mmCIF file of C-alpha atoms and ligand atoms in Angstrom:
data_model
loop_
_atom_site.group_PDB
_atom_site.id
_atom_site.type_symbol
_atom_site.label_atom_id
_atom_site.label_comp_id
_atom_site.label_asym_id
_atom_site.label_seq_id
_atom_site.Cartn_x
_atom_site.Cartn_y
_atom_site.Cartn_z
ATOM 1 C CA UNK B 1 86.078 34.388 -198.126
ATOM 2 C CA UNK B 2 86.183 37.763 -196.086
ATOM 3 C CA UNK B 3 88.271 37.772 -193.049
ATOM 4 C CA UNK B 4 88.443 41.229 -191.721
ATOM 5 C CA UNK B 5 86.207 42.090 -188.788
ATOM 6 C CA UNK B 6 84.991 45.641 -188.559
ATOM 7 C CA UNK B 7 84.791 47.489 -185.398
ATOM 8 C CA UNK B 8 80.829 47.237 -185.546
ATOM 9 C CA UNK B 9 81.181 43.576 -185.685
ATOM 10 C CA UNK B 10 83.497 43.698 -182.407
ATOM 11 C CA UNK B 11 80.708 45.776 -180.907
ATOM 12 C CA UNK B 12 77.901 43.613 -181.412
ATOM 13 C CA UNK B 13 80.117 40.809 -180.380
ATOM 14 C CA UNK B 14 80.821 42.556 -177.305
ATOM 15 C CA UNK B 15 77.078 43.196 -176.618
ATOM 16 C CA UNK B 16 76.138 39.634 -177.229
ATOM 17 C CA UNK B 17 78.800 38.264 -174.491
ATOM 18 C CA UNK B 18 77.539 41.151 -172.229
ATOM 19 C CA UNK B 19 74.203 39.905 -172.520
ATOM 20 C CA UNK B 20 74.695 36.530 -172.308
ATOM 21 C CA UNK B 21 76.659 37.102 -169.048
ATOM 22 C CA UNK B 22 73.649 38.580 -167.867
ATOM 23 C CA UNK B 23 74.711 42.501 -168.280
ATOM 24 C CA UNK B 24 72.239 44.652 -169.678
ATOM 25 C CA UNK B 25 73.495 47.173 -172.065
ATOM 26 C CA UNK B 26 71.903 50.734 -172.506
ATOM 27 C CA UNK B 27 71.445 49.717 -176.246
ATOM 28 C CA UNK B 28 69.410 46.513 -175.038
ATOM 29 C CA UNK B 29 67.405 48.560 -172.579
ATOM 30 C CA UNK B 30 66.324 50.703 -175.982
ATOM 31 C CA UNK B 31 66.134 47.114 -177.841
ATOM 32 C CA UNK B 32 63.750 45.927 -175.113
ATOM 33 C CA UNK B 33 61.067 48.559 -175.738
ATOM 34 C CA UNK B 34 58.111 48.010 -178.009
ATOM 35 C CA UNK B 35 57.238 51.141 -179.126
ATOM 36 C CA UNK B 36 58.148 54.947 -177.641
ATOM 37 C CA UNK B 37 54.879 56.353 -176.152
ATOM 38 C CA UNK B 38 55.941 59.546 -175.461
ATOM 39 C CA UNK B 39 59.395 61.340 -176.357
ATOM 40 C CA UNK B 40 61.261 64.068 -174.661
ATOM 41 C CA UNK B 41 59.476 67.021 -176.284
ATOM 42 C CA UNK B 42 55.956 65.370 -175.793
ATOM 43 C CA UNK B 43 56.513 65.093 -171.941
ATOM 44 C CA UNK B 44 58.120 68.380 -171.587
ATOM 45 C CA UNK B 45 55.031 70.252 -173.602
ATOM 46 C CA UNK B 46 52.476 68.069 -171.082
ATOM 47 C CA UNK B 47 54.721 68.994 -168.090
ATOM 48 C CA UNK B 48 54.506 72.852 -169.227
ATOM 49 C CA UNK B 49 50.478 72.537 -169.492
ATOM 50 C CA UNK B 50 50.552 70.719 -166.089
ATOM 51 C CA UNK B 51 52.332 73.063 -164.361
ATOM 52 C CA UNK B 52 50.404 76.042 -165.585
ATOM 53 C CA UNK B 53 47.082 74.276 -164.575
ATOM 54 C CA UNK B 54 48.506 73.833 -161.043
ATOM 55 C CA UNK B 55 50.005 77.069 -160.837
ATOM 56 C CA UNK B 56 46.770 78.669 -161.509
ATOM 57 C CA UNK B 57 44.446 76.317 -159.529
ATOM 58 C CA UNK B 58 46.576 77.125 -156.542
ATOM 59 C CA UNK B 59 47.185 80.995 -157.064
ATOM 60 C CA UNK B 60 47.622 82.830 -153.743
ATOM 61 C CA UNK B 61 48.013 79.541 -151.675
ATOM 62 C CA UNK B 62 50.996 77.932 -150.384
ATOM 63 C CA UNK B 63 51.270 74.251 -151.131
ATOM 64 C CA UNK B 64 52.904 71.077 -149.697
ATOM 65 C CA UNK B 65 54.054 68.504 -152.463
ATOM 66 C CA UNK B 66 54.162 65.060 -151.487
ATOM 67 C CA UNK B 67 56.308 63.007 -153.943
ATOM 68 C CA UNK B 68 56.046 59.254 -154.020
ATOM 69 C CA UNK B 69 59.275 57.606 -154.320
ATOM 70 C CA UNK B 70 61.255 56.315 -156.452
ATOM 71 C CA UNK B 71 58.857 56.350 -159.675
ATOM 72 C CA UNK B 72 58.178 59.915 -159.468
ATOM 73 C CA UNK B 73 61.469 61.355 -158.748
ATOM 74 C CA UNK B 74 62.180 62.573 -162.444
ATOM 75 C CA UNK B 75 58.719 63.759 -163.020
ATOM 76 C CA UNK B 76 58.728 65.484 -159.626
ATOM 77 C CA UNK B 77 62.091 67.443 -160.468
ATOM 78 C CA UNK B 78 60.729 68.502 -164.024
ATOM 79 C CA UNK B 79 57.078 69.225 -162.837
ATOM 80 C CA UNK B 80 58.305 71.360 -159.784
ATOM 81 C CA UNK B 81 60.801 73.359 -161.478
ATOM 82 C CA UNK B 82 57.787 74.617 -163.750
ATOM 83 C CA UNK B 83 55.362 75.307 -160.986
ATOM 84 C CA UNK B 84 55.565 79.220 -159.757
ATOM 85 C CA UNK B 85 54.420 79.226 -156.308
ATOM 86 C CA UNK B 86 55.712 78.868 -153.132
ATOM 87 C CA UNK B 87 55.882 75.249 -151.971
ATOM 88 C CA UNK B 88 57.070 72.678 -149.482
ATOM 89 C CA UNK B 89 58.367 69.253 -150.680
ATOM 90 C CA UNK B 90 58.425 65.992 -148.890
ATOM 91 C CA UNK B 91 58.764 62.471 -149.908
ATOM 92 C CA UNK B 92 57.063 59.082 -149.113
ATOM 93 C CA UNK B 93 58.287 55.832 -150.325
ATOM 94 C CA UNK B 94 55.791 52.522 -150.191
ATOM 95 C CA UNK B 95 56.304 48.801 -151.485
ATOM 96 C CA UNK B 96 53.813 47.611 -153.479
ATOM 97 C CA UNK B 97 55.241 45.906 -156.273
ATOM 98 C CA UNK B 98 58.030 43.887 -155.271
ATOM 99 C CA UNK B 99 60.288 44.136 -158.190
ATOM 100 C CA UNK B 100 57.765 42.358 -160.359
ATOM 101 C CA UNK B 101 55.312 43.707 -162.943
ATOM 102 C CA UNK B 102 52.375 42.683 -160.862
ATOM 103 C CA UNK B 103 50.830 44.045 -157.795
ATOM 104 C CA UNK B 104 50.881 42.270 -154.333
ATOM 105 C CA UNK B 105 47.877 43.952 -153.397
ATOM 106 C CA UNK B 106 49.817 45.029 -150.015
ATOM 107 C CA UNK B 107 51.157 48.533 -149.735
ATOM 108 C CA UNK B 108 53.781 48.704 -146.899
ATOM 109 C CA UNK B 109 54.855 52.571 -145.651
ATOM 110 C CA UNK B 110 58.951 52.566 -145.537
ATOM 111 C CA UNK B 111 58.758 55.550 -143.435
ATOM 112 C CA UNK B 112 57.839 55.421 -139.648
ATOM 113 C CA UNK B 113 56.663 58.952 -139.672
ATOM 114 C CA UNK B 114 54.476 61.000 -142.006
ATOM 115 C CA UNK B 115 55.165 63.999 -143.562
ATOM 116 C CA UNK B 116 53.569 67.290 -141.848
ATOM 117 C CA UNK B 117 50.360 68.217 -143.850
ATOM 118 C CA UNK B 118 48.395 69.533 -140.718
ATOM 119 C CA UNK B 119 46.344 72.617 -142.481
ATOM 120 C CA UNK B 120 48.365 72.384 -145.556
ATOM 121 C CA UNK B 121 47.128 72.316 -149.012
ATOM 122 C CA UNK B 122 48.739 69.049 -150.010
ATOM 123 C CA UNK B 123 49.285 67.569 -153.605
ATOM 124 C CA UNK B 124 50.371 63.971 -154.041
ATOM 125 C CA UNK B 125 52.556 63.257 -157.030
ATOM 126 C CA UNK B 126 53.030 59.905 -158.329
ATOM 127 C CA UNK B 127 54.290 58.141 -161.539
ATOM 128 C CA UNK B 128 51.308 56.404 -162.306
ATOM 129 C CA UNK B 129 48.047 55.076 -161.752
ATOM 130 C CA UNK B 130 47.410 51.855 -162.133
ATOM 131 C CA UNK B 131 45.280 49.407 -159.842
ATOM 132 C CA UNK B 132 44.802 52.615 -157.657
ATOM 133 C CA UNK B 133 45.758 50.544 -154.337
ATOM 134 C CA UNK B 134 48.983 52.567 -153.862
ATOM 135 C CA UNK B 135 47.454 55.929 -153.992
ATOM 136 C CA UNK B 136 44.552 55.235 -152.191
ATOM 137 C CA UNK B 137 46.742 53.908 -149.448
ATOM 138 C CA UNK B 138 48.565 56.860 -149.437
ATOM 139 C CA UNK B 139 45.919 59.241 -149.687
ATOM 140 C CA UNK B 140 43.951 57.791 -146.465
ATOM 141 C CA UNK B 141 47.187 57.701 -144.525
ATOM 142 C CA UNK B 142 47.707 61.419 -145.297
ATOM 143 C CA UNK B 143 44.169 62.237 -144.292
ATOM 144 C CA UNK B 144 44.538 61.264 -141.030
ATOM 145 C CA UNK B 145 47.292 63.993 -140.467
ATOM 146 C CA UNK B 146 44.299 66.583 -141.119
ATOM 147 C CA UNK B 147 45.758 68.428 -144.408
ATOM 148 C CA UNK B 148 43.685 71.615 -145.283
ATOM 149 C CA UNK B 149 42.874 70.370 -148.765
ATOM 150 C CA UNK B 150 44.217 67.146 -150.697
ATOM 151 C CA UNK B 151 44.615 66.275 -154.450
ATOM 152 C CA UNK B 152 46.499 63.631 -156.617
ATOM 153 C CA UNK B 153 48.650 64.613 -159.665
ATOM 154 C CA UNK B 154 49.909 61.306 -161.881
ATOM 155 C CA UNK B 155 51.813 61.420 -164.979
ATOM 156 C CA UNK B 156 50.232 58.467 -166.027
ATOM 157 C CA UNK B 157 47.034 56.988 -165.744
ATOM 158 C CA UNK B 158 46.108 53.338 -167.084
ATOM 159 C CA UNK B 159 42.378 53.149 -168.452
ATOM 160 C CA UNK B 160 41.319 50.272 -166.671
ATOM 161 C CA UNK B 161 38.918 49.080 -163.925
ATOM 162 C CA UNK B 162 40.532 49.535 -160.753
ATOM 163 C CA UNK B 163 40.935 47.844 -157.362
ATOM 164 C CA UNK B 164 40.801 50.588 -155.466
ATOM 165 C CA UNK B 165 38.492 53.887 -156.690
ATOM 166 C CA UNK B 166 40.877 56.886 -156.867
ATOM 167 C CA UNK B 167 40.614 59.811 -158.600
ATOM 168 C CA UNK B 168 43.632 61.697 -159.728
ATOM 169 C CA UNK B 169 42.928 65.308 -160.096
ATOM 170 C CA UNK B 170 45.796 66.093 -162.608
ATOM 171 C CA UNK B 171 46.785 63.385 -165.383
ATOM 172 C CA UNK B 172 49.790 64.145 -167.721
ATOM 173 C CA UNK B 173 48.731 61.236 -169.924
ATOM 174 C CA UNK B 174 46.331 58.851 -170.245
ATOM 175 C CA UNK B 175 47.473 55.329 -171.562
ATOM 176 C CA UNK B 176 46.343 51.891 -172.268
ATOM 177 C CA UNK B 177 46.826 48.793 -169.749
ATOM 178 C CA UNK B 178 50.144 48.304 -170.890
ATOM 179 C CA UNK B 179 53.342 48.015 -168.655
ATOM 180 C CA UNK B 180 55.584 51.001 -169.571
ATOM 181 C CA UNK B 181 59.234 52.325 -168.598
ATOM 182 C CA UNK B 182 61.311 55.215 -168.683
ATOM 183 C CA UNK B 183 61.591 58.812 -167.075
ATOM 184 C CA UNK B 184 61.202 57.606 -163.722
ATOM 185 C CA UNK B 185 59.226 54.501 -164.034
ATOM 186 C CA UNK B 186 60.765 50.866 -163.996
ATOM 187 C CA UNK B 187 60.883 47.098 -164.438
ATOM 188 C CA UNK B 188 62.593 45.686 -161.795
ATOM 189 C CA UNK B 189 64.186 48.785 -160.720
ATOM 190 C CA UNK B 190 65.998 49.124 -164.424
ATOM 191 C CA UNK B 191 64.943 51.819 -167.325
ATOM 192 C CA UNK B 192 64.223 54.609 -164.665
ATOM 193 C CA UNK B 193 66.753 56.613 -166.223
ATOM 194 C CA UNK B 194 65.627 56.454 -169.934
ATOM 195 C CA UNK B 195 64.528 59.989 -170.678
ATOM 196 C CA UNK B 196 61.394 59.101 -172.648
ATOM 197 C CA UNK B 197 58.277 56.332 -171.706
ATOM 198 C CA UNK B 198 57.946 53.175 -173.683
ATOM 199 C CA UNK B 199 56.167 50.182 -173.729
ATOM 200 C CA UNK B 200 58.039 47.000 -172.477
ATOM 201 C CA UNK B 201 58.083 44.158 -174.969
ATOM 202 C CA UNK B 202 55.686 41.846 -173.249
ATOM 203 C CA UNK B 203 57.833 38.473 -173.090
ATOM 204 C CA UNK B 204 60.153 40.259 -170.658
ATOM 205 C CA UNK B 205 57.384 40.558 -168.383
ATOM 206 C CA UNK B 206 57.168 36.918 -166.735
ATOM 207 C CA UNK B 207 53.615 36.729 -164.951
ATOM 208 C CA UNK B 208 53.907 34.307 -162.078
ATOM 209 C CA UNK B 209 51.831 30.930 -162.003
HETATM 210 P P1 IMP P 301 48.699 50.661 -158.339
HETATM 211 O O1 IMP P 301 48.875 50.474 -156.651
HETATM 212 O O2 IMP P 301 48.300 49.681 -158.862
HETATM 213 O O3 IMP P 301 48.131 51.740 -158.668
HETATM 214 O O4 IMP P 301 50.466 50.556 -158.785
HETATM 215 C C1 IMP P 301 51.246 51.683 -158.730
HETATM 216 C C2 IMP P 301 52.734 51.572 -158.767
HETATM 217 O O5 IMP P 301 52.991 50.458 -159.090
HETATM 218 C C3 IMP P 301 53.407 52.898 -159.303
HETATM 219 O O6 IMP P 301 53.678 53.802 -158.528
HETATM 220 C C4 IMP P 301 54.231 51.877 -160.105
HETATM 221 O O7 IMP P 301 55.731 52.031 -159.189
HETATM 222 C C5 IMP P 301 53.942 50.760 -160.414
HETATM 223 N N1 IMP P 301 53.490 50.203 -161.961
HETATM 224 C C6 IMP P 301 52.048 50.201 -162.115
HETATM 225 N N2 IMP P 301 52.078 49.992 -163.446
HETATM 226 C C7 IMP P 301 53.498 50.337 -163.915
HETATM 227 C C8 IMP P 301 53.920 50.301 -165.059
HETATM 228 O O8 IMP P 301 53.342 49.966 -166.205
HETATM 229 N N3 IMP P 301 55.432 50.833 -165.422
HETATM 230 C C9 IMP P 301 56.206 50.374 -164.191
HETATM 231 N N4 IMP P 301 55.590 50.918 -162.972
HETATM 232 C C10 IMP P 301 54.166 50.510 -162.540
HETATM 233 MG MG1 MG P 302 58.007 50.100 -159.603
#
């Protein structure tokens, strides 16, 4: 019979106790993914292309970028540093998911005042286009502030029937209708700090009803 406990066994035991205690570890975050869809090099390559396209399309113009928090934060930081144009940056935040994996259907703006986009070429940045409700509501709201032009850029777009008809002018990647996390995208506010994008294991997403 073997009596010695190895360091690896101690770590595994500590992780099991931590999980039992309701603590999520970085290792378990990674383990909760079914598969990785886009790793860091793939994301970086696509950001180079997107930024090149945007810089070219808006050549000799000045942009106002409106980033939708919190999901677009990491995408925004990495994309904007690749765009070679003068630009202004503002942020908006909305509540549409209430922490779960399914939309509530209602989009609530957290800010009382809108960013100043009057007569500006405006580019809305968001993490993902799913039902389309969030971006449709944001676009409609910003249009009331009379921008010179308005376009939408998303990191991800799900191939699905949308509740609202929204066209994204710039799309990082088209994906299947699966729940993804990482690189800014969350599930109940976690996983945003994973440097890649992956599909969350289905059994972790408890659908209401
Ligand atoms: P929509 O209004 O249904 O298009 O949803 C937009 C928002 O829902 C996004 O900005 C995300 O915050 C969230 N969302 C939709 N699908 C996913 C997903 O697969 N992973 C993480 N967040 C998602
Ligand atoms: Mg979210």
